[in-house]
Each structure stands twice: as C-alpha cells, then as structure tokens.
Amino acid sequence: MDQWEMMFKLILSGVLGALIGFERRSRFKQAGLRTHFVVAVGSALIMLVSKYGFQDFLEIPSVSIDPSRIAAQVVSGVGFLGAGTIIVEHQFVRGLTTAAGLWATAGIGIAIGAGMYIPGIGATIFIVIGLEIFNRVQKNSAHCLGKVVLSLDGIDPVLDILKNSKVRISNIQVNRHYNKNNKDSEAKIMFRMYSVNQSQRKDIMVNILRIPYVKNVNIE
C-alpha cells in the first residue's frame, strides 16, 4: 500500500476520534478531545503495522503471518486506559461512558486502518448522535449526589429535611464511624436526588446547615 494512503487513514482516524472526544469534552469528562484523538490514531497505526508491516517476511517459506494478532491486542490494551477514567466514589460509579468511548474509538481506528472506511465513519456518526440523544434524555432524569457529615444526634433532622424536600430521593445511606480527633462517633449520610434544580439544591443545603449537629454538607 502507498504510504501516503496510510497517512490519509491516520488523519481520517484522528478526525473521527476527535469528534467523539469533542462530545466527551463538552460534557467535562476526564478523557476528552486529545485522548480520543491519540487513541484513534494509535489504533489505526497499530492496525497498519499489523496488516502491512511484515510483508518482507512473506518471502520466507517457513514463516507464516497472522495480521490480526497485533491488532487484537488493542482491544484488551485500551481496557487499561479506559479503567483509568472510571471513578468509584461513595459507591457511585462515574466514567463508564467515557471508558466505553475510548474502547469504541480504538475500534474505529482499527477499522480505518484496515481500510473499512464506511463502517468506521458510520460508527463515529452513530456514536456521536447516540451520545447526544441519550444525554438529552438523561437530563430529564438528572440527579445529583450529596454527602452530609454530622454527629449522630443530627441524623433524624437531616433525614426529615431530605424527606420533606419535595424531590425524588433514592440511595440514602448512613455510615457510622469513629472520629479520633473528637473522640466520638459521627455519621455520613450519602444520598442521590433526582429532578433537583439549582435553587432547590441551595435551599436544601441551607436548611441542612442550620442543624447544629451538621459539620459539613456537599451536594454536587
């Protein structure tokens, strides 16, 4: 294959990966435009090397080549990169979509490197449109995460405020642990709230902070 055609494949792969990365970046995700661009170009390059990089060995009768072996390692290798974008915080998992996007971007790079232009471009358009559609759908069920650190006597008043906040609340969890500094026990209330706007979030935080037993409250 002409090496200029290979360069075209790398450029096209980078552009397609950047489209997915731009969508992720617009959502303030950890892996954005640059990461997806590099993953796409790198995957296309590995596919080109796997497919065309060992043609000089084909003249040796005793040597057999499987061009899919190197490219196959991209699928598992990108998994480690995607794992770095997944964050587990207070039993809530974030970054799964971005990790899946990196994995899909690697697949697009492999497809372009293999010369499958229509499937690669089609997958990119389908992923970008799908992400945009599902992001809009998710806004209707948007949620925020909250955490309240307080002494044990303040658990009931905080739970009453959350119950009377007139928003849909799920995943309320109370963890009790020993505080070495104050030599007493304290609790952490972690919760997930749905259909909460900025004004409601502020009112809930203010009402919780008025409770004297509350030490810290955070809703994001």
CSV table of C-alpha atoms in Angstrom, one decimal:
chain,number,residue,atom,x,y,z
A,1,MET,CA,0.0,0.0,0.0
A,2,ASP,CA,1.1,3.5,-0.7
A,3,GLN,CA,2.4,5.2,2.5
A,4,TRP,CA,0.6,8.4,1.6
A,5,GLU,CA,-2.7,6.4,1.7
A,6,MET,CA,-1.6,5.2,5.1
A,7,MET,CA,-1.2,8.8,6.2
A,8,PHE,CA,-4.7,9.5,4.9
A,9,LYS,CA,-6.0,6.7,7.1
A,10,LEU,CA,-4.2,8.0,10.2
A,11,ILE,CA,-5.6,11.5,9.6
A,12,LEU,CA,-9.1,10.3,9.0
A,13,SER,CA,-8.9,8.1,12.1
A,14,GLY,CA,-7.7,11.1,14.2
A,15,VAL,CA,-10.6,13.3,12.9
A,16,LEU,CA,-13.2,10.6,13.7
A,17,GLY,CA,-11.7,10.0,17.2
A,18,ALA,CA,-11.6,13.8,17.8
A,19,LEU,CA,-15.3,14.0,17.1
A,20,ILE,CA,-16.1,11.6,19.9
A,21,GLY,CA,-13.6,13.3,22.1
A,22,PHE,CA,-15.1,16.7,21.5
A,23,GLU,CA,-18.5,15.4,22.6
A,24,ARG,CA,-17.0,14.0,25.8
A,25,ARG,CA,-15.0,17.2,26.4
A,26,SER,CA,-18.2,19.2,26.1
A,27,ARG,CA,-19.6,17.2,29.0
A,28,PHE,CA,-16.5,17.9,31.1
A,29,LYS,CA,-15.3,14.3,31.2
A,30,GLN,CA,-11.8,13.2,32.1
A,31,ALA,CA,-10.9,11.9,28.7
A,32,GLY,CA,-11.6,14.5,26.0
A,33,LEU,CA,-10.6,15.5,22.6
A,34,ARG,CA,-6.8,14.9,22.9
A,35,THR,CA,-7.2,11.5,24.5
A,36,HIS,CA,-9.6,10.2,21.9
A,37,PHE,CA,-7.6,11.6,19.1
A,38,VAL,CA,-4.4,9.8,20.2
A,39,VAL,CA,-6.3,6.6,20.8
A,40,ALA,CA,-7.8,6.6,17.3
A,41,VAL,CA,-4.5,7.5,15.6
A,42,GLY,CA,-2.6,5.0,17.6
A,43,SER,CA,-5.1,2.2,16.9
A,44,ALA,CA,-5.0,2.9,13.2
A,45,LEU,CA,-1.2,2.9,13.2
A,46,ILE,CA,-1.1,-0.4,15.1
A,47,MET,CA,-3.6,-1.9,12.6
A,48,LEU,CA,-1.5,-0.7,9.6
A,49,VAL,CA,1.7,-2.2,11.2
A,50,SER,CA,-0.2,-5.4,11.9
A,51,LYS,CA,-1.5,-5.6,8.3
A,52,TYR,CA,1.4,-4.3,6.2
A,53,GLY,CA,4.4,-4.0,8.5
A,54,PHE,CA,5.7,-7.6,8.0
A,55,GLN,CA,5.3,-8.1,4.3
A,56,ASP,CA,9.0,-8.5,3.7
A,57,PHE,CA,8.8,-11.7,5.7
A,58,LEU,CA,6.3,-13.3,3.4
A,59,GLU,CA,9.1,-14.2,1.0
A,60,ILE,CA,10.5,-16.6,3.6
A,61,PRO,CA,8.8,-20.0,3.0
A,62,SER,CA,8.9,-21.2,6.7
A,63,VAL,CA,7.3,-18.0,8.1
A,64,SER,CA,3.6,-17.6,8.4
A,65,ILE,CA,2.0,-14.3,9.5
A,66,ASP,CA,-1.3,-13.7,11.2
A,67,PRO,CA,-2.1,-10.0,10.6
A,68,SER,CA,-4.8,-9.9,13.2
A,69,ARG,CA,-2.7,-10.8,16.2
A,70,ILE,CA,-1.2,-7.4,16.9
A,71,ALA,CA,-4.5,-5.5,16.2
A,72,ALA,CA,-6.3,-7.9,18.6
A,73,GLN,CA,-4.1,-6.6,21.5
A,74,VAL,CA,-5.5,-3.1,21.0
A,75,VAL,CA,-8.9,-4.2,22.3
A,76,SER,CA,-7.6,-5.5,25.6
A,77,GLY,CA,-4.9,-2.8,25.9
A,78,VAL,CA,-7.3,0.1,25.6
A,79,GLY,CA,-9.2,-1.5,28.5
A,80,PHE,CA,-6.5,-0.5,30.9
A,81,LEU,CA,-6.7,3.1,29.6
A,82,GLY,CA,-10.4,3.1,30.0
A,83,ALA,CA,-10.2,1.8,33.6
A,84,GLY,CA,-8.3,4.9,34.5
A,85,THR,CA,-11.3,7.1,33.6
A,86,ILE,CA,-13.7,5.2,35.9
A,87,ILE,CA,-14.1,6.7,39.3
A,88,VAL,CA,-15.8,5.0,42.2
A,89,GLU,CA,-16.8,7.5,44.9
A,90,HIS,CA,-19.1,6.6,47.8
A,91,GLN,CA,-20.4,3.6,45.9
A,92,PHE,CA,-21.3,5.7,42.8
A,93,VAL,CA,-19.5,4.9,39.6
A,94,ARG,CA,-18.5,7.6,37.1
A,95,GLY,CA,-16.7,7.5,33.8
A,96,LEU,CA,-18.2,4.3,32.3
A,97,THR,CA,-19.4,6.1,29.2
A,98,THR,CA,-16.0,7.7,28.6
A,99,ALA,CA,-14.3,4.4,29.1
A,100,ALA,CA,-16.6,2.8,26.6
A,101,GLY,CA,-16.0,5.7,24.2
A,102,LEU,CA,-12.2,5.1,24.4
A,103,TRP,CA,-12.8,1.5,23.6
A,104,ALA,CA,-15.1,2.3,20.7
A,105,THR,CA,-12.6,4.9,19.4
A,106,ALA,CA,-10.0,2.2,19.3
A,107,GLY,CA,-12.3,0.1,17.3
A,108,ILE,CA,-12.9,3.0,14.8
A,109,GLY,CA,-9.1,3.4,14.5
A,110,ILE,CA,-8.7,-0.3,13.7
A,111,ALA,CA,-11.5,-0.1,11.1
A,112,ILE,CA,-10.0,2.8,9.4
A,113,GLY,CA,-6.5,1.3,9.5
A,114,ALA,CA,-7.9,-1.8,7.9
A,115,GLY,CA,-9.5,0.2,5.1
A,116,MET,CA,-13.1,-0.2,6.2
A,117,TYR,CA,-14.0,3.5,5.7
A,118,ILE,CA,-17.8,3.3,5.6
A,119,PRO,CA,-18.1,1.2,8.8
A,120,GLY,CA,-15.6,3.4,10.6
A,121,ILE,CA,-17.3,6.7,9.6
A,122,GLY,CA,-20.7,5.2,10.1
A,123,ALA,CA,-19.8,4.0,13.7
A,124,THR,CA,-18.5,7.5,14.5
A,125,ILE,CA,-21.6,9.3,13.4
A,126,PHE,CA,-23.8,6.7,15.1
A,127,ILE,CA,-21.9,7.0,18.4
A,128,VAL,CA,-21.9,10.9,18.4
A,129,ILE,CA,-25.6,11.1,17.6
A,130,GLY,CA,-26.4,8.4,20.1
A,131,LEU,CA,-24.4,10.1,22.9
A,132,GLU,CA,-26.1,13.4,22.1
A,133,ILE,CA,-29.6,11.9,22.1
A,134,PHE,CA,-29.1,9.9,25.3
A,135,ASN,CA,-27.5,13.0,27.0
A,136,ARG,CA,-30.7,14.9,26.3
A,137,VAL,CA,-32.8,12.0,27.5
A,138,GLN,CA,-30.8,11.7,30.7
A,139,LYS,CA,-31.4,15.4,31.5
A,140,ASN,CA,-35.0,14.5,32.3
A,141,SER,CA,-33.8,12.1,34.9
A,142,ALA,CA,-30.7,14.1,36.1
A,143,HIS,CA,-29.5,13.5,39.6
A,144,CYS,CA,-27.0,14.9,42.0
A,145,LEU,CA,-25.0,13.3,44.7
A,146,GLY,CA,-25.0,14.6,48.3
A,147,LYS,CA,-23.0,13.9,51.4
A,148,VAL,CA,-23.6,15.2,55.0
A,149,VAL,CA,-21.1,14.7,57.8
A,150,LEU,CA,-22.7,15.1,61.2
A,151,SER,CA,-22.9,13.8,64.8
A,152,LEU,CA,-25.3,11.0,65.5
A,153,ASP,CA,-27.9,13.2,67.1
A,154,GLY,CA,-28.5,15.1,63.9
A,155,ILE,CA,-29.4,12.1,61.7
A,156,ASP,CA,-33.2,12.3,62.2
A,157,PRO,CA,-33.5,16.1,61.5
A,158,VAL,CA,-31.4,15.7,58.3
A,159,LEU,CA,-33.5,12.8,57.1
A,160,ASP,CA,-36.6,14.8,57.8
A,161,ILE,CA,-35.3,17.7,55.6
A,162,LEU,CA,-34.5,15.3,52.8
A,163,LYS,CA,-37.9,13.6,53.1
A,164,ASN,CA,-39.7,17.0,53.0
A,165,SER,CA,-37.7,18.5,50.2
A,166,LYS,CA,-40.4,17.6,47.7
A,167,VAL,CA,-37.9,15.9,45.3
A,168,ARG,CA,-37.4,12.3,44.5
A,169,ILE,CA,-34.6,10.8,46.6
A,170,SER,CA,-33.0,7.4,46.5
A,171,ASN,CA,-30.0,5.6,47.9
A,172,ILE,CA,-29.9,7.2,51.3
A,173,GLN,CA,-27.1,5.5,53.2
A,174,VAL,CA,-26.0,6.2,56.8
A,175,ASN,CA,-22.4,5.2,57.7
A,176,ARG,CA,-21.2,5.5,61.3
A,177,HIS,CA,-17.5,5.6,62.1
A,178,TYR,CA,-15.2,6.6,65.0
A,179,ASN,CA,-13.7,10.1,64.8
A,180,LYS,CA,-10.3,10.0,66.5
A,181,ASN,CA,-9.9,13.8,66.7
A,182,ASN,CA,-13.2,14.5,68.6
A,183,LYS,CA,-13.2,11.1,70.3
A,184,ASP,CA,-16.8,10.5,69.4
A,185,SER,CA,-18.8,8.8,66.7
A,186,GLU,CA,-20.1,10.6,63.7
A,187,ALA,CA,-22.2,9.7,60.7
A,188,LYS,CA,-22.1,10.3,57.0
A,189,ILE,CA,-25.4,10.4,55.1
A,190,MET,CA,-24.9,9.9,51.4
A,191,PHE,CA,-27.9,10.3,49.0
A,192,ARG,CA,-28.9,10.7,45.4
A,193,MET,CA,-31.5,13.2,44.4
A,194,TYR,CA,-33.4,13.4,41.2
A,195,SER,CA,-35.2,16.3,39.5
A,196,VAL,CA,-33.3,19.0,41.5
A,197,ASN,CA,-32.6,22.4,40.1
A,198,GLN,CA,-30.0,24.9,41.4
A,199,SER,CA,-32.5,26.8,43.6
A,200,GLN,CA,-33.8,23.6,45.3
A,201,ARG,CA,-30.2,22.4,45.8
A,202,LYS,CA,-29.3,25.6,47.5
A,203,ASP,CA,-32.4,25.6,49.8
A,204,ILE,CA,-31.7,22.0,50.9
A,205,MET,CA,-28.1,22.8,51.7
A,206,VAL,CA,-29.1,25.9,53.7
A,207,ASN,CA,-31.7,24.0,55.7
A,208,ILE,CA,-29.3,21.2,56.5
A,209,LEU,CA,-26.6,23.6,57.6
A,210,ARG,CA,-29.0,25.2,60.0
A,211,ILE,CA,-29.0,22.0,62.1
A,212,PRO,CA,-26.4,22.4,64.8
A,213,TYR,CA,-25.2,18.8,64.6
A,214,VAL,CA,-24.2,19.1,61.0
A,215,LYS,CA,-20.4,19.5,60.4
A,216,ASN,CA,-20.3,19.5,56.6
A,217,VAL,CA,-22.7,19.2,53.6
A,218,ASN,CA,-21.9,18.8,50.0
A,219,ILE,CA,-24.3,18.4,47.0
A,220,GLU,CA,-22.9,18.1,43.5
